[in-house]
CSV table of C-alpha atoms and ligand atoms in Angstrom, one decimal:
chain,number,residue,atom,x,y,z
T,20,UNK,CA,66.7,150.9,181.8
T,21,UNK,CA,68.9,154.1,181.7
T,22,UNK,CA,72.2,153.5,180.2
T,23,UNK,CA,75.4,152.3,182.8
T,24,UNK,CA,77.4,155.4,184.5
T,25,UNK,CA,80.5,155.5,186.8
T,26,UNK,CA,79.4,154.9,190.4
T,27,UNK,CA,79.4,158.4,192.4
T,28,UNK,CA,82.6,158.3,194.4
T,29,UNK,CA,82.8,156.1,197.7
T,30,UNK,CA,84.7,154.3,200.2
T,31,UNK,CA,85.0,150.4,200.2
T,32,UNK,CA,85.5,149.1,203.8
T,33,UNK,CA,86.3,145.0,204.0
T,34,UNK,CA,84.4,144.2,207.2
T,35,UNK,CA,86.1,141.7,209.4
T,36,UNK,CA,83.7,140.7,211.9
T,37,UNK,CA,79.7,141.4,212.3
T,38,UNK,CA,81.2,143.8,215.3
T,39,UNK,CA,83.6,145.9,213.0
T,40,UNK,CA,80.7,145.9,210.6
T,41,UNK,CA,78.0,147.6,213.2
T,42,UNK,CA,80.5,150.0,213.8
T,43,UNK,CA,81.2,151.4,210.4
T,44,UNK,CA,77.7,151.1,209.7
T,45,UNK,CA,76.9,153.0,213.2
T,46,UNK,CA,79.5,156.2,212.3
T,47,UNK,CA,78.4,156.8,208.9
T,48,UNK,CA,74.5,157.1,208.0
T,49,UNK,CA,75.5,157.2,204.2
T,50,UNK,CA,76.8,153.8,204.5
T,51,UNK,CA,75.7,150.5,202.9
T,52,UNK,CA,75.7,146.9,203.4
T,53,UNK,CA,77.7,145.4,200.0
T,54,UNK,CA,76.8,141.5,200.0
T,55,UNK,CA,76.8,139.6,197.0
T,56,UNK,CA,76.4,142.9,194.6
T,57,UNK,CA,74.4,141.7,192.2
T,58,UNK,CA,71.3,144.7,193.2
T,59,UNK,CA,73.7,146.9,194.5
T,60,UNK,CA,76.5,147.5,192.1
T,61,UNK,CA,74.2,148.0,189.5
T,62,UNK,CA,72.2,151.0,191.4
T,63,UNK,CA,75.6,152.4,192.1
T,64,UNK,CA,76.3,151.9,188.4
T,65,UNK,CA,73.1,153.9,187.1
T,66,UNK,CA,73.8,156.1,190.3
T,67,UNK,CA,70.0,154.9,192.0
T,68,UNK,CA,72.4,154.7,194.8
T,69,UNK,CA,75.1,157.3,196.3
T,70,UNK,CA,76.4,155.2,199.3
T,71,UNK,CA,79.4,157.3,201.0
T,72,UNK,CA,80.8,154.2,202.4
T,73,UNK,CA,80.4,150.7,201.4
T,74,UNK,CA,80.7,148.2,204.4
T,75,UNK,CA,82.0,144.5,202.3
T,76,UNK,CA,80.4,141.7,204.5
T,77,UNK,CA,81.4,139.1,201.9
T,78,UNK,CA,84.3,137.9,203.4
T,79,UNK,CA,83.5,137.9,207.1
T,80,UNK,CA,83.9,133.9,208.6
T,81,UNK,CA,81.2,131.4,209.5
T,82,UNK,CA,78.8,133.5,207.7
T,83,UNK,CA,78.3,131.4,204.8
T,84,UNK,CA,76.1,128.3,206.4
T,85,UNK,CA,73.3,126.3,205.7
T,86,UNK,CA,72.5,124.5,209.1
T,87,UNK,CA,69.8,122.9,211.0
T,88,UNK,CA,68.5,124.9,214.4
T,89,UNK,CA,65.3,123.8,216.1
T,90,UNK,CA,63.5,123.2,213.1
T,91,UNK,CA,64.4,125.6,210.9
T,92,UNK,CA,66.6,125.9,208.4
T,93,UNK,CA,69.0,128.7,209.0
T,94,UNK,CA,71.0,130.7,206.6
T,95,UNK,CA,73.8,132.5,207.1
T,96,UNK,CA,74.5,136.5,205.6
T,97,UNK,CA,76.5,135.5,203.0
T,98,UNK,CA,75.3,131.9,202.0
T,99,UNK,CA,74.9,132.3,197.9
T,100,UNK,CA,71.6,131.6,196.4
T,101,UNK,CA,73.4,128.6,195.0
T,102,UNK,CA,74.9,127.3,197.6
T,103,UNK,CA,71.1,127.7,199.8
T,104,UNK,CA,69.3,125.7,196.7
T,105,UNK,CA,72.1,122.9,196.4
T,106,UNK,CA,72.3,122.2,199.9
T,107,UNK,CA,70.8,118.8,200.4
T,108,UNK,CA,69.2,120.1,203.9
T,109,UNK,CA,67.3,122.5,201.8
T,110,UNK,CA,66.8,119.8,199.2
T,111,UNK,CA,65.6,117.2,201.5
T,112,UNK,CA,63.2,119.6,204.2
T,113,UNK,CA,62.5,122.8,202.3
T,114,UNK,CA,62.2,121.6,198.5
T,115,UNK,CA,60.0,124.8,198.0
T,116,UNK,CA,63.0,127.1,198.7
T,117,UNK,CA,65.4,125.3,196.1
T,118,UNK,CA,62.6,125.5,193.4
T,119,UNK,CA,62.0,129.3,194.0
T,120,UNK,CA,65.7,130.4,193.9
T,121,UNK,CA,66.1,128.7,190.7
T,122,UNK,CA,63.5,130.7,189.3
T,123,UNK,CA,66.1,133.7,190.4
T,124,UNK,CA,67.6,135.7,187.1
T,125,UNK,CA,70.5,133.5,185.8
T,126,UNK,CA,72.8,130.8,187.4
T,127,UNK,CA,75.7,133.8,187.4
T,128,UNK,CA,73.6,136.1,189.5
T,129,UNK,CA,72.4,133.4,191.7
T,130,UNK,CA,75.8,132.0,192.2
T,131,UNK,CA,76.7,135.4,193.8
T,132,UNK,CA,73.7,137.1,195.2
T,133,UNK,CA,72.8,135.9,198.8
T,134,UNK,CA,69.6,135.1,200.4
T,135,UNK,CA,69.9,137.5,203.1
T,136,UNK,CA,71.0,140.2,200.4
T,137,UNK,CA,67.5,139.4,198.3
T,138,UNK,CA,65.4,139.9,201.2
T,139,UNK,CA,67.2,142.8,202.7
T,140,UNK,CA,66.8,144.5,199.7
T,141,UNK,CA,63.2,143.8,199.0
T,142,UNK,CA,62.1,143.9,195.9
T,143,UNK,CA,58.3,143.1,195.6
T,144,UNK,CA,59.2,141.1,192.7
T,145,UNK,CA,61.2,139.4,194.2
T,146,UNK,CA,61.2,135.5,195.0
T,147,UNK,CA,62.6,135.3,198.6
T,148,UNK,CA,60.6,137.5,200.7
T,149,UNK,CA,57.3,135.7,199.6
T,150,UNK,CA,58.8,132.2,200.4
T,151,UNK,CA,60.0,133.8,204.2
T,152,UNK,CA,56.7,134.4,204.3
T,153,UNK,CA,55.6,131.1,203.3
T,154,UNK,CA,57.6,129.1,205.6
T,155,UNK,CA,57.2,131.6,209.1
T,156,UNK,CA,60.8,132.5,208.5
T,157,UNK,CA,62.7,135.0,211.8
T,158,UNK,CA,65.4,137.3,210.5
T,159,UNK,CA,68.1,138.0,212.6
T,160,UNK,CA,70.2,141.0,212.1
T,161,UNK,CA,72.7,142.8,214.2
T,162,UNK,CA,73.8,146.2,215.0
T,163,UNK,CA,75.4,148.2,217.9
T,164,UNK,CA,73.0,147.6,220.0
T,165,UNK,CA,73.0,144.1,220.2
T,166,UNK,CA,70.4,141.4,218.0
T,167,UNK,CA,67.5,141.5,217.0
T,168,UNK,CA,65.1,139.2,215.6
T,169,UNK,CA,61.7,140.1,213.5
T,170,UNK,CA,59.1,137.7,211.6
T,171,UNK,CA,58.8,137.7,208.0
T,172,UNK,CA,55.2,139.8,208.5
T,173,UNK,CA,57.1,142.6,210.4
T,174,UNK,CA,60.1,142.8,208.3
T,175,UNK,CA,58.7,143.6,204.7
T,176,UNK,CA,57.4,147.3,205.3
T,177,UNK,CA,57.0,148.2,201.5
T,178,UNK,CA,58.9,148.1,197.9
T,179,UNK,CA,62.6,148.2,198.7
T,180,UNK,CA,62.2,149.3,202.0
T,181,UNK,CA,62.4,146.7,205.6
T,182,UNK,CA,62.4,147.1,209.3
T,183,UNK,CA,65.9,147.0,209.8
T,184,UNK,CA,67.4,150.3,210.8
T,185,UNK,CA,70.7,151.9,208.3
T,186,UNK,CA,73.1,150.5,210.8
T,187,UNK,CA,72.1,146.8,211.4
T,188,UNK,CA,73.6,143.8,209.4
T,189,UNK,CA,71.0,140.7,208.5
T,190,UNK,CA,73.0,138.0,210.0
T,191,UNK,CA,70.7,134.9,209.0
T,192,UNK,CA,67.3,133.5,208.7
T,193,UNK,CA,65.7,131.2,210.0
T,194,UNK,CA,62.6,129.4,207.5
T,195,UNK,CA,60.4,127.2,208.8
T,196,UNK,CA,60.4,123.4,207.7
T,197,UNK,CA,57.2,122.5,207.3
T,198,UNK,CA,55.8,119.2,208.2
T,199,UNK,CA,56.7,116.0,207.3
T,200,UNK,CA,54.4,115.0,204.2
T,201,UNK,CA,53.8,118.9,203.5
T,202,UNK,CA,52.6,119.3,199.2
T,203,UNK,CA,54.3,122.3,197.5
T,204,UNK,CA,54.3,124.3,194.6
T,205,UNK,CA,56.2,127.1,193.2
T,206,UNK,CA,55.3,129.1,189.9
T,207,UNK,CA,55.4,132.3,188.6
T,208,UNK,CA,54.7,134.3,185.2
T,209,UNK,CA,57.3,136.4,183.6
T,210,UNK,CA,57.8,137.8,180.4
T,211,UNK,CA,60.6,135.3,179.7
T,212,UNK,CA,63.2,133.3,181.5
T,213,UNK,CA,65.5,134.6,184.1
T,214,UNK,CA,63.1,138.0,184.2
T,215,UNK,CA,61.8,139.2,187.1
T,216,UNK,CA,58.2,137.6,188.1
T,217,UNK,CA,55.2,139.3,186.9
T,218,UNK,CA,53.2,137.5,189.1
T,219,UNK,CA,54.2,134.0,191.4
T,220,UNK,CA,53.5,132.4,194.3
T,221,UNK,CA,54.6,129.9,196.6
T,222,UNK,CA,52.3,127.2,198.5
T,223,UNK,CA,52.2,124.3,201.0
T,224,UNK,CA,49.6,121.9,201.7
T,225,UNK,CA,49.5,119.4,204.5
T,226,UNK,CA,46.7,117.3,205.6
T,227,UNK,CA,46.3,114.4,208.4
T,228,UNK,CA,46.0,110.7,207.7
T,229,UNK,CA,41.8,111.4,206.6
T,230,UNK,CA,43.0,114.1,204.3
T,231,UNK,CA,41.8,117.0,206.2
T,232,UNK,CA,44.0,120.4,205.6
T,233,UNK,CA,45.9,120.9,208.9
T,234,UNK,CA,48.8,123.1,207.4
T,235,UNK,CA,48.0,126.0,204.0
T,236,UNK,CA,50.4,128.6,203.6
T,237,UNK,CA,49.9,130.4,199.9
T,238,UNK,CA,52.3,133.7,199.6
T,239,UNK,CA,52.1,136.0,196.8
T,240,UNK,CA,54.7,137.9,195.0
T,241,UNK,CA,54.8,140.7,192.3
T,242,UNK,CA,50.9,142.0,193.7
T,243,UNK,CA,51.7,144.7,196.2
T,244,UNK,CA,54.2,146.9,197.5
T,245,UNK,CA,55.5,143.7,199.7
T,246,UNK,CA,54.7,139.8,199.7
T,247,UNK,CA,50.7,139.0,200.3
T,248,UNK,CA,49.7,136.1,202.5
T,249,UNK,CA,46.2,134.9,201.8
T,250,UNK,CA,45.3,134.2,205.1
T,251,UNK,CA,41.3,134.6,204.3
T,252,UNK,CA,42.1,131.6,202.0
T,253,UNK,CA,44.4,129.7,203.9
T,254,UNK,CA,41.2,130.0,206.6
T,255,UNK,CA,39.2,128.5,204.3
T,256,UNK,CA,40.9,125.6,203.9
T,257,UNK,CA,42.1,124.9,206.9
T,258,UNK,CA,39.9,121.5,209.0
T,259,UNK,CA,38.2,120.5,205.4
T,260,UNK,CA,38.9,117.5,202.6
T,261,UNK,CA,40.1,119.7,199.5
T,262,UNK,CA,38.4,118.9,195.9
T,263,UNK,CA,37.6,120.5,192.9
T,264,UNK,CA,34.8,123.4,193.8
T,265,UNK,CA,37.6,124.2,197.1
T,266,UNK,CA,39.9,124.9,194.9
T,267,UNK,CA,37.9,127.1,192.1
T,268,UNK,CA,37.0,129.1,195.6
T,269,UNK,CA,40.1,129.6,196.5
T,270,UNK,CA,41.3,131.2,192.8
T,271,UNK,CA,38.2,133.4,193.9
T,272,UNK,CA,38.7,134.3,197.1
T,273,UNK,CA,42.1,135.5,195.9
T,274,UNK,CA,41.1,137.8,193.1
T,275,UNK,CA,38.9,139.5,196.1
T,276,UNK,CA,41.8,139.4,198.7
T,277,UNK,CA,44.7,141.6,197.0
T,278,UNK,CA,44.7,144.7,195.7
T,279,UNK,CA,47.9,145.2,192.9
T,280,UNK,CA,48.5,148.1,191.3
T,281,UNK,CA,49.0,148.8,187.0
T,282,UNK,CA,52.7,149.4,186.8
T,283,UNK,CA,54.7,149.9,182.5
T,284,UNK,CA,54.7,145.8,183.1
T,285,UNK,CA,50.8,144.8,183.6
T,286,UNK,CA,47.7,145.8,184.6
T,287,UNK,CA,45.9,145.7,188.0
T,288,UNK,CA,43.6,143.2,186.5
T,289,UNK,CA,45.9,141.2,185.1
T,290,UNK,CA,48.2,141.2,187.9
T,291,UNK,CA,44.6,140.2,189.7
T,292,UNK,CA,43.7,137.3,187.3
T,293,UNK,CA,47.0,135.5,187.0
T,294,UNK,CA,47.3,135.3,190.9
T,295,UNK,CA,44.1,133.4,191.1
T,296,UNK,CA,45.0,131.3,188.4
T,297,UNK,CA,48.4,130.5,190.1
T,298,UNK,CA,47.0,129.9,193.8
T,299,UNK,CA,44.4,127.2,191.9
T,300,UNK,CA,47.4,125.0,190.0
T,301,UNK,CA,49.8,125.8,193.2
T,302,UNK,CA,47.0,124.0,195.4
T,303,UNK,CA,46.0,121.7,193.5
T,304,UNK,CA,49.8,120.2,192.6
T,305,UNK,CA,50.6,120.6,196.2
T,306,UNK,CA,47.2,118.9,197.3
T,307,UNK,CA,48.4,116.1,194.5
T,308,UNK,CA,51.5,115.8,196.3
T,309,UNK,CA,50.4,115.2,199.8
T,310,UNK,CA,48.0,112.7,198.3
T,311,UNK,CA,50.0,110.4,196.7
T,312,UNK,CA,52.5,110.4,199.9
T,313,UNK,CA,49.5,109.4,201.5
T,314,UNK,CA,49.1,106.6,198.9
T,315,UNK,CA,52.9,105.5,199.2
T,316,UNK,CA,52.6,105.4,203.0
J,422,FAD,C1,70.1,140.7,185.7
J,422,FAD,C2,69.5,140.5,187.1
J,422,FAD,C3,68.4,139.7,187.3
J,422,FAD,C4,67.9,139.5,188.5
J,422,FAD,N1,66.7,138.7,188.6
J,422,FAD,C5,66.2,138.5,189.8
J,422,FAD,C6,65.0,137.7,190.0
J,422,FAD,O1,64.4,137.3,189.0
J,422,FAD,N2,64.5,137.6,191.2
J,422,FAD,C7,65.1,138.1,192.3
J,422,FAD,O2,64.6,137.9,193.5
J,422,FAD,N3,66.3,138.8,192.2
J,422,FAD,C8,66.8,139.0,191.0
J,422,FAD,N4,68.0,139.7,190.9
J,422,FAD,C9,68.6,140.3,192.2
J,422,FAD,C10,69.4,139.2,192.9
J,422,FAD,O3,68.6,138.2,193.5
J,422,FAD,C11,70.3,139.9,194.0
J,422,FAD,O4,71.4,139.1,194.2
J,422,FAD,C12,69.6,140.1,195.3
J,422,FAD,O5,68.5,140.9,195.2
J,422,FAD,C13,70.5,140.9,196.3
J,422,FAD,O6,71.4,140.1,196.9
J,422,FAD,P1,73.0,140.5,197.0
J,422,FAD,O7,73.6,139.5,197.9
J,422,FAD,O8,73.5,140.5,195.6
J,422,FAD,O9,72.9,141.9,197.7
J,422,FAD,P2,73.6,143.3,197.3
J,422,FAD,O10,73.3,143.7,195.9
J,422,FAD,O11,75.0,143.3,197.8
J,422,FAD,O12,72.7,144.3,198.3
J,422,FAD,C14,71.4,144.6,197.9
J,422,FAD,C15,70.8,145.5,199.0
J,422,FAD,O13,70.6,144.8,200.2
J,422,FAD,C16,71.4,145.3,201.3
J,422,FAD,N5,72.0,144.2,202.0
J,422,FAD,C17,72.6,143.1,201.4
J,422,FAD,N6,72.9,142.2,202.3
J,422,FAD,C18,72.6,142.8,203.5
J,422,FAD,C19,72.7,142.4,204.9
J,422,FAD,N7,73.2,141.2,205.2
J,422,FAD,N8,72.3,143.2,205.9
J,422,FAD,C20,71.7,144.4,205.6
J,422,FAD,N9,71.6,144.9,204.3
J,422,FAD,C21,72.0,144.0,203.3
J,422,FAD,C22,72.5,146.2,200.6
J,422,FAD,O14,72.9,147.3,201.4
J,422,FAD,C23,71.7,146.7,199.4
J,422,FAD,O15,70.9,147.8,199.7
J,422,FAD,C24,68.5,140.0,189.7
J,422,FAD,C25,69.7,140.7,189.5
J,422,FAD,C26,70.2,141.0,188.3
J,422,FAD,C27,71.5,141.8,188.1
């Protein structure tokens, strides 16, 4: 990493209200969103970034919630990483979300970067776009011209890099909770704790009272230039009883579905083989899961 530098010069703008916000955003094409800082300061520090204008969301009201809405869990701009993995809705309906922001650098960045920050900024590495993914999540952003809302699949368009235009403002998102009874798993390899993933991926497993596979979702991070949904694999399960051989084909049917790149971190095949690996343990202790709620039921 090249060594820290004094930002290039710009102005800082405290945003009062999503409206104000749009509208510095919409006059000045070399402005940024600041949220919780903990991507962006940094590129400002090593100058990755030369922002004329930053536009300070932080402190804008009613921004900061965790809430219920039809069935999703929504998430407000400025919600912390913390506060989204503490919440006991998140605890109690999306247990998947909690266990992937706490895989999230260190309990400092976390406790200041948001969730809409992390997925607006994109990094393939990253943790959060792959779990939107995995739990169907809308994004919601705001600009001038009024809302708009996108799915996870048409919001990641490649490494650092989204569907939302210079001027617009995430203003929440919306994930998915899955079905009562739904298995889950979380992992990821990195080179040690708090690092960025190598390689992780998230999964969910449901299956009906004869154990038949009636909700898969199995998102990939750290193995393109955005998150990878298996779908092929997710196909395969879906209407049959999983067991051992199902799962070995899934690992296979992985390697065969995604297509990383070598990068100064790892190899294309490595990248390749540890995915598979990490879709077989992430189905088969999410499969465990749902079978001994069927047990306790
Ligand atoms: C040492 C270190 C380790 C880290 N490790 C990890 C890790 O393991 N996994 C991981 O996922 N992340 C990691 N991060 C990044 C961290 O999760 C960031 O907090 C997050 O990526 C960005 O969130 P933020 O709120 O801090 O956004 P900021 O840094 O404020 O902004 C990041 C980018 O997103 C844009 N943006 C932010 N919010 C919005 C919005 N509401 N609307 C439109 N654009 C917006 C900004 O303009 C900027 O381009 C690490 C960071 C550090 C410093």
């Amino acid at each position: 990493m090249a060594a820290p530098v004094k930002p290039a010069p710009f102005e800082y703008v405290r945003a009062r209200s999503l409206h104000e916000a749009a509208e510095l955003l919409a006059a000045d094409p070399d402005a940024k969103v600041l949220a919780g800082g903990q991507s962006l300061v940094p590129m400002l520090s090593m100058r990755l970034a030369r922002p004329a204008r930053l536009v300070d969301v932080g402190r804008i009201e009613h921004l900061a919630y965790v809430d219920e809405v039809e069935g999703h869990l929504e998430i407000g701009a400025t919600a912390t990483q913390t506060q989204v993995a503490t919440h006991p809705l998140t605890l109690s309906r999306v247990p998947i979300l909690s266990a992937g922001i706490a895989r999230i650098g260190h309990t400092q960045i976390r406790n200041r970067g948001t969730v809409c920050g992390s997925l607006a900024h994109h990094d393939p590495s990253a943790e959060l776009p792959a779990l939107a993914l995995a739990l169907d999540a809308r994004l919601t952003s705001f600009s001038v011209r009024g809302p708009v809302s996108r799915t996870a699949d048409a919001f990641f368009t490649g490494t650092f890099d989204t569907a939302l235009d210079l001027d617009e403002v995430l203003t929440s998102v919306q994930f998915a909770m899955p079905p009562e009874g739904t298995g889950w798993s979380f992992r990821e390899v990195a080179r040690r704790s708090g690092d960025f993933a190598l390689v992780g991926v998230g999964a969910l497993l449901h299956t009906d009272d004869a154990g038949v596979v009636d909700h898969v979702r199995i998102s990939l991070f750290g193995v393109g230039s955005t998150p990878v949904r298996v779908r092929a694999v997710e196909d395969r399960l879906l209407g049959t009883v999983v067991d051992e051989p199902a799962l070995d084909a899934a690992a296979e049917a992985t390697a065969d579905q995604i297509d990383p790149t070598s990068d100064a971190h790892a190899s294309a095949d490595y990248r390749r083989e540890v995915a598979a690996h990490l879709v077989q343990e992430a189905l088969a202790e999410a499969w465990a899961t749902t079978r001994r709620k069927h047990a306790d039921a």
